[in-house]
CSV table of C-alpha atoms in Angstrom, one decimal:
chain,number,residue,atom,x,y,z
C,1,UNK,CA,-43.6,-57.1,-20.3
C,2,UNK,CA,-41.1,-55.0,-22.2
C,3,UNK,CA,-42.5,-52.5,-24.7
C,4,UNK,CA,-39.2,-51.4,-26.2
C,5,UNK,CA,-40.3,-50.6,-29.8
C,6,UNK,CA,-43.4,-48.6,-28.8
C,7,UNK,CA,-41.6,-46.6,-26.1
C,8,UNK,CA,-38.7,-45.9,-28.4
C,9,UNK,CA,-41.1,-44.4,-30.9
C,10,UNK,CA,-43.2,-42.3,-28.5
C,11,UNK,CA,-43.3,-38.6,-29.0
C,12,UNK,CA,-41.1,-36.6,-26.7
C,13,UNK,CA,-43.8,-34.6,-24.8
C,14,UNK,CA,-42.8,-31.1,-23.9
C,15,UNK,CA,-45.2,-29.4,-21.5
C,16,UNK,CA,-44.8,-26.0,-23.2
C,17,UNK,CA,-45.3,-27.5,-26.7
C,18,UNK,CA,-48.9,-28.6,-27.2
C,19,UNK,CA,-48.1,-29.5,-30.8
C,20,UNK,CA,-46.0,-32.4,-29.6
C,21,UNK,CA,-48.8,-34.4,-28.1
C,22,UNK,CA,-50.9,-37.0,-30.1
C,23,UNK,CA,-54.6,-37.3,-29.6
C,24,UNK,CA,-55.8,-39.4,-26.7
C,25,UNK,CA,-57.9,-41.5,-29.0
C,26,UNK,CA,-54.9,-42.3,-31.2
C,27,UNK,CA,-53.0,-43.4,-28.1
C,28,UNK,CA,-55.9,-45.7,-27.1
C,29,UNK,CA,-56.0,-47.1,-30.6
C,30,UNK,CA,-52.3,-47.9,-30.5
C,31,UNK,CA,-52.2,-49.4,-27.0
C,32,UNK,CA,-55.4,-51.5,-27.0
C,33,UNK,CA,-54.2,-54.2,-29.3
C,34,UNK,CA,-50.6,-54.0,-28.1
C,35,UNK,CA,-50.7,-54.2,-24.3
C,36,UNK,CA,-50.9,-57.6,-22.6
C,37,UNK,CA,-54.2,-58.5,-21.0
C,38,UNK,CA,-53.0,-57.6,-17.6
C,39,UNK,CA,-51.5,-54.3,-18.6
C,40,UNK,CA,-54.6,-53.4,-20.6
C,41,UNK,CA,-56.7,-53.9,-17.5
C,42,UNK,CA,-54.5,-51.5,-15.6
C,43,UNK,CA,-54.6,-49.0,-18.5
C,44,UNK,CA,-58.4,-49.2,-18.4
C,45,UNK,CA,-58.4,-48.2,-14.8
C,46,UNK,CA,-56.8,-44.9,-15.9
C,47,UNK,CA,-59.5,-44.5,-18.5
C,48,UNK,CA,-62.3,-45.3,-16.1
C,49,UNK,CA,-62.4,-41.6,-15.1
C,50,UNK,CA,-64.2,-41.0,-18.4
C,51,UNK,CA,-66.5,-43.9,-17.7
C,52,UNK,CA,-67.5,-42.2,-14.4
C,53,UNK,CA,-68.4,-39.0,-16.3
C,54,UNK,CA,-70.4,-41.0,-18.8
C,55,UNK,CA,-72.3,-42.8,-16.1
C,56,UNK,CA,-73.2,-39.5,-14.4
C,57,UNK,CA,-74.3,-38.0,-17.7
C,58,UNK,CA,-76.5,-41.0,-18.6
C,59,UNK,CA,-78.1,-41.0,-15.2
C,60,UNK,CA,-79.3,-37.5,-15.9
C,61,UNK,CA,-80.2,-38.1,-19.5
C,62,UNK,CA,-80.1,-41.4,-21.3
C,63,UNK,CA,-79.7,-39.6,-24.6
C,64,UNK,CA,-76.7,-37.6,-23.4
C,65,UNK,CA,-73.5,-37.6,-25.4
C,66,UNK,CA,-70.8,-39.8,-23.9
C,67,UNK,CA,-67.0,-39.4,-24.0
C,68,UNK,CA,-65.4,-42.0,-26.3
C,69,UNK,CA,-62.3,-42.1,-24.2
C,70,UNK,CA,-64.1,-44.3,-21.7
C,71,UNK,CA,-63.9,-48.1,-21.9
C,72,UNK,CA,-67.7,-48.6,-22.4
C,73,UNK,CA,-70.1,-47.6,-25.1
C,74,UNK,CA,-73.5,-46.1,-24.6
C,75,UNK,CA,-75.1,-49.5,-25.3
C,76,UNK,CA,-72.8,-51.0,-22.7
C,77,UNK,CA,-73.9,-48.5,-20.1
C,78,UNK,CA,-77.6,-48.8,-20.8
C,79,UNK,CA,-77.3,-52.6,-20.6
C,80,UNK,CA,-75.4,-52.4,-17.4
C,81,UNK,CA,-78.0,-50.1,-15.8
C,82,UNK,CA,-80.7,-52.5,-16.9
C,83,UNK,CA,-78.9,-55.5,-15.5
C,84,UNK,CA,-78.3,-53.8,-12.1
C,85,UNK,CA,-81.8,-52.6,-11.8
C,86,UNK,CA,-83.3,-56.0,-12.6
C,87,UNK,CA,-81.1,-58.0,-10.3
C,88,UNK,CA,-80.6,-57.2,-6.6
C,89,UNK,CA,-78.4,-60.2,-6.3
C,90,UNK,CA,-76.0,-59.4,-9.1
C,91,UNK,CA,-72.5,-60.6,-8.7
C,92,UNK,CA,-70.2,-58.2,-10.6
C,93,UNK,CA,-67.9,-61.1,-11.5
C,94,UNK,CA,-70.7,-62.4,-13.8
C,95,UNK,CA,-70.3,-59.4,-16.0
C,96,UNK,CA,-66.8,-58.0,-16.3
C,97,UNK,CA,-68.0,-54.7,-17.5
C,98,UNK,CA,-69.5,-54.0,-14.1
C,99,UNK,CA,-66.7,-52.8,-11.8
C,100,UNK,CA,-67.2,-53.2,-8.1
C,101,UNK,CA,-67.1,-49.5,-7.3
C,102,UNK,CA,-69.6,-48.8,-10.1
C,103,UNK,CA,-72.0,-51.3,-8.6
C,104,UNK,CA,-71.6,-49.9,-5.1
C,105,UNK,CA,-72.1,-46.3,-6.4
C,106,UNK,CA,-75.2,-47.1,-8.5
C,107,UNK,CA,-77.0,-48.9,-5.6
C,108,UNK,CA,-76.1,-46.1,-3.2
C,109,UNK,CA,-77.3,-43.5,-5.8
C,110,UNK,CA,-80.6,-45.2,-6.3
C,111,UNK,CA,-81.2,-45.5,-2.5
C,112,UNK,CA,-80.0,-42.0,-1.6
C,113,UNK,CA,-80.8,-40.1,-4.9
C,114,UNK,CA,-82.9,-37.4,-3.2
C,115,UNK,CA,-80.2,-36.8,-0.6
C,116,UNK,CA,-77.0,-36.7,-2.8
C,117,UNK,CA,-76.0,-33.2,-3.6
C,118,UNK,CA,-72.8,-34.0,-5.3
C,119,UNK,CA,-72.9,-37.6,-6.7
C,120,UNK,CA,-69.7,-37.0,-8.6
C,121,UNK,CA,-67.8,-36.6,-5.3
C,122,UNK,CA,-69.1,-39.9,-4.0
C,123,UNK,CA,-68.2,-41.7,-7.2
C,124,UNK,CA,-64.8,-40.1,-7.2
C,125,UNK,CA,-64.1,-41.3,-3.7
C,126,UNK,CA,-65.0,-44.9,-4.7
C,127,UNK,CA,-62.9,-44.5,-7.8
C,128,UNK,CA,-59.9,-43.5,-5.8
C,129,UNK,CA,-60.3,-46.5,-3.5
C,130,UNK,CA,-60.5,-48.7,-6.5
C,131,UNK,CA,-57.4,-47.2,-8.1
C,132,UNK,CA,-55.4,-47.5,-4.9
C,133,UNK,CA,-56.1,-51.2,-4.8
C,134,UNK,CA,-54.4,-51.7,-8.2
C,135,UNK,CA,-51.6,-54.2,-8.3
C,136,UNK,CA,-49.4,-51.9,-10.3
C,137,UNK,CA,-47.4,-49.8,-7.9
C,138,UNK,CA,-47.0,-46.9,-10.3
C,139,UNK,CA,-50.8,-46.6,-10.8
C,140,UNK,CA,-51.5,-47.2,-7.2
C,141,UNK,CA,-49.2,-44.5,-6.1
C,142,UNK,CA,-50.6,-42.1,-8.8
C,143,UNK,CA,-54.1,-42.5,-7.3
C,144,UNK,CA,-52.7,-42.0,-3.8
C,145,UNK,CA,-50.8,-38.9,-4.9
C,146,UNK,CA,-53.9,-37.3,-6.5
C,147,UNK,CA,-56.1,-38.2,-3.5
C,148,UNK,CA,-53.6,-36.5,-1.1
C,149,UNK,CA,-53.1,-33.5,-3.4
C,150,UNK,CA,-56.9,-32.9,-3.7
C,151,UNK,CA,-57.5,-33.4,0.0
C,152,UNK,CA,-54.8,-30.9,1.0
C,153,UNK,CA,-56.0,-28.3,-1.5
C,154,UNK,CA,-59.6,-28.8,-0.3
C,155,UNK,CA,-58.5,-28.5,3.3
C,156,UNK,CA,-56.7,-25.2,2.5
C,157,UNK,CA,-59.7,-23.8,0.7
C,158,UNK,CA,-62.0,-24.8,3.6
C,159,UNK,CA,-59.8,-23.2,6.1
C,160,UNK,CA,-59.6,-20.0,4.1
C,161,UNK,CA,-63.4,-19.6,4.0
C,162,UNK,CA,-64.1,-21.1,7.5
C,163,UNK,CA,-65.8,-24.1,6.0
C,164,UNK,CA,-65.9,-27.5,7.8
C,165,UNK,CA,-62.7,-29.4,6.8
C,166,UNK,CA,-63.5,-32.8,8.1
C,167,UNK,CA,-66.7,-33.3,6.1
C,168,UNK,CA,-64.9,-32.2,2.9
C,169,UNK,CA,-62.1,-34.7,2.9
C,170,UNK,CA,-62.3,-37.9,0.8
C,171,UNK,CA,-61.0,-41.3,1.9
C,172,UNK,CA,-59.2,-42.5,5.0
C,173,UNK,CA,-55.4,-42.5,5.2
C,174,UNK,CA,-52.6,-40.9,7.3
C,175,UNK,CA,-52.9,-37.6,5.4
C,176,UNK,CA,-56.6,-37.3,6.1
C,177,UNK,CA,-56.1,-38.2,9.7
C,178,UNK,CA,-53.2,-35.7,10.1
C,179,UNK,CA,-55.3,-32.9,8.6
C,180,UNK,CA,-58.2,-33.6,10.9
C,181,UNK,CA,-55.9,-33.6,13.9
C,182,UNK,CA,-54.1,-30.4,12.9
C,183,UNK,CA,-56.6,-28.2,11.1
C,184,UNK,CA,-55.0,-24.9,12.2
C,185,UNK,CA,-51.4,-25.7,11.6
C,186,UNK,CA,-50.2,-23.9,8.5
C,187,UNK,CA,-49.0,-27.1,6.8
C,188,UNK,CA,-51.3,-29.4,8.8
C,189,UNK,CA,-48.1,-30.9,10.3
C,190,UNK,CA,-47.7,-32.8,7.0
C,191,UNK,CA,-44.1,-32.0,6.2
C,192,UNK,CA,-42.9,-35.5,7.2
C,193,UNK,CA,-45.6,-37.2,5.1
C,194,UNK,CA,-45.9,-34.8,2.1
C,195,UNK,CA,-42.7,-33.4,0.6
C,196,UNK,CA,-44.6,-31.1,-1.7
C,197,UNK,CA,-46.8,-29.5,1.0
C,198,UNK,CA,-45.1,-26.1,0.7
C,199,UNK,CA,-45.8,-26.0,-3.0
C,200,UNK,CA,-49.5,-26.8,-2.4
C,201,UNK,CA,-49.7,-24.0,0.1
C,202,UNK,CA,-48.2,-21.6,-2.5
C,203,UNK,CA,-50.6,-22.9,-5.1
C,204,UNK,CA,-53.6,-22.4,-2.9
C,205,UNK,CA,-52.7,-18.7,-2.4
C,206,UNK,CA,-52.8,-18.1,-6.2
C,207,UNK,CA,-55.8,-15.9,-7.0
C,208,UNK,CA,-55.8,-16.4,-10.8
C,209,UNK,CA,-57.8,-19.6,-11.3
C,210,UNK,CA,-56.3,-20.5,-14.6
C,211,UNK,CA,-52.8,-20.1,-13.2
C,212,UNK,CA,-53.7,-22.2,-10.2
C,213,UNK,CA,-54.9,-25.1,-12.4
C,214,UNK,CA,-51.7,-24.8,-14.4
C,215,UNK,CA,-49.6,-24.9,-11.3
C,216,UNK,CA,-51.4,-28.0,-10.1
C,217,UNK,CA,-50.8,-29.7,-13.4
C,218,UNK,CA,-47.1,-28.8,-13.3
C,219,UNK,CA,-46.9,-30.5,-9.9
C,220,UNK,CA,-48.5,-33.6,-11.4
C,221,UNK,CA,-46.2,-33.4,-14.3
C,222,UNK,CA,-43.2,-33.3,-12.0
C,223,UNK,CA,-44.5,-36.4,-10.1
C,224,UNK,CA,-44.9,-38.3,-13.4
C,225,UNK,CA,-41.4,-37.4,-14.5
C,226,UNK,CA,-39.9,-38.4,-11.2
C,227,UNK,CA,-41.8,-41.7,-10.9
C,228,UNK,CA,-41.2,-42.9,-14.4
C,229,UNK,CA,-37.6,-41.8,-14.8
C,230,UNK,CA,-36.1,-45.2,-14.1
C,231,UNK,CA,-38.8,-47.4,-15.6
C,232,UNK,CA,-36.9,-47.8,-18.8
C,233,UNK,CA,-39.0,-49.7,-21.3
C,234,UNK,CA,-41.7,-51.0,-18.9
C,235,UNK,CA,-45.4,-50.3,-19.1
C,236,UNK,CA,-45.1,-47.6,-16.4
C,237,UNK,CA,-43.4,-45.4,-19.0
C,238,UNK,CA,-46.5,-45.8,-21.2
C,239,UNK,CA,-48.9,-45.0,-18.4
C,240,UNK,CA,-46.9,-41.9,-17.6
C,241,UNK,CA,-47.0,-40.9,-21.3
C,242,UNK,CA,-50.8,-41.3,-21.3
C,243,UNK,CA,-51.2,-39.2,-18.1
C,244,UNK,CA,-48.9,-36.5,-19.5
C,245,UNK,CA,-50.9,-36.4,-22.7
C,246,UNK,CA,-54.1,-36.0,-20.6
C,247,UNK,CA,-52.6,-33.0,-18.8
C,248,UNK,CA,-51.7,-31.3,-22.1
C,249,UNK,CA,-55.1,-32.0,-23.7
C,250,UNK,CA,-56.8,-30.5,-20.7
C,251,UNK,CA,-55.9,-27.1,-22.1
C,252,UNK,CA,-57.1,-27.7,-25.7
C,253,UNK,CA,-59.6,-24.9,-25.3
C,254,UNK,CA,-56.6,-22.5,-25.2
C,255,UNK,CA,-54.8,-21.6,-28.4
C,256,UNK,CA,-51.5,-23.6,-28.7
C,257,UNK,CA,-49.5,-20.3,-28.7
C,258,UNK,CA,-51.3,-18.9,-25.7
C,259,UNK,CA,-51.1,-22.2,-23.8
C,260,UNK,CA,-47.4,-22.5,-24.5
C,261,UNK,CA,-46.8,-18.9,-23.4
C,262,UNK,CA,-48.6,-19.5,-20.1
C,263,UNK,CA,-46.6,-22.7,-19.5
C,264,UNK,CA,-43.3,-21.1,-20.2
C,265,UNK,CA,-44.0,-18.2,-17.9
C,266,UNK,CA,-45.1,-20.5,-15.1
C,267,UNK,CA,-42.2,-22.9,-15.6
C,268,UNK,CA,-39.8,-19.9,-15.1
C,269,UNK,CA,-41.7,-18.9,-12.0
C,270,UNK,CA,-41.6,-22.3,-10.5
C,271,UNK,CA,-38.0,-23.2,-11.3
C,272,UNK,CA,-37.1,-22.8,-7.7
C,273,UNK,CA,-39.9,-25.1,-6.6
C,274,UNK,CA,-40.2,-27.7,-9.4
C,275,UNK,CA,-37.2,-29.6,-10.7
C,276,UNK,CA,-37.5,-31.5,-13.9
C,277,UNK,CA,-35.1,-34.3,-14.7
């Protein structure tokens, strides 16, 4: 489906200008009635990360505040939890609110609650698998990119502190297998599989945590630019817009001036590594 008029009117997001980005809620309000049913389902996969956070919060405290950027309300979640707990034979297809990975996580959580140290890690792994099964190639590749990026950074951190690498990796793909087979190689022998491996190694060596997070976001921004450049007026351009807006809003706790200053400085530092179109 072509979204010419909406895309033509989208703000031109500039990573060093936080004033240029609309609120995430306003983007949701615009897109929800406009997207086709199929495209809305894909968009909601991107929003499910907030649903994950909301579920974890409600499992700790049923009175917890939830993030409105998720696709489900508090009432939805409490109803879903009740339904799952009351029916061991629940078929997720009977209630479209219950995504397969949520059902799998919840049942695992209830069975292994006393043993799970980091339930968010297990939920994230299931979420990645769900995202990488998406029929939309752009979204599928975005999840794969993030999984590989996070696994490589995790492996680099584990190696630095002599922690076990294999147990820290999430998922099962060629990047994970290559890291496990080459844990002592500087780049894990990933140059043929991951073109940005040298950038990640440089990022991992950054000691300033804020700067490190900014560099990671810049790499994600570059991926979004590169992978949406030729999508013209298709829905992928809208998905990239949403994901860019998320990156920018992640730094709302900084002043706009301070955040822009940091971004400009880092963009200058990374010009030799990051090429924007």
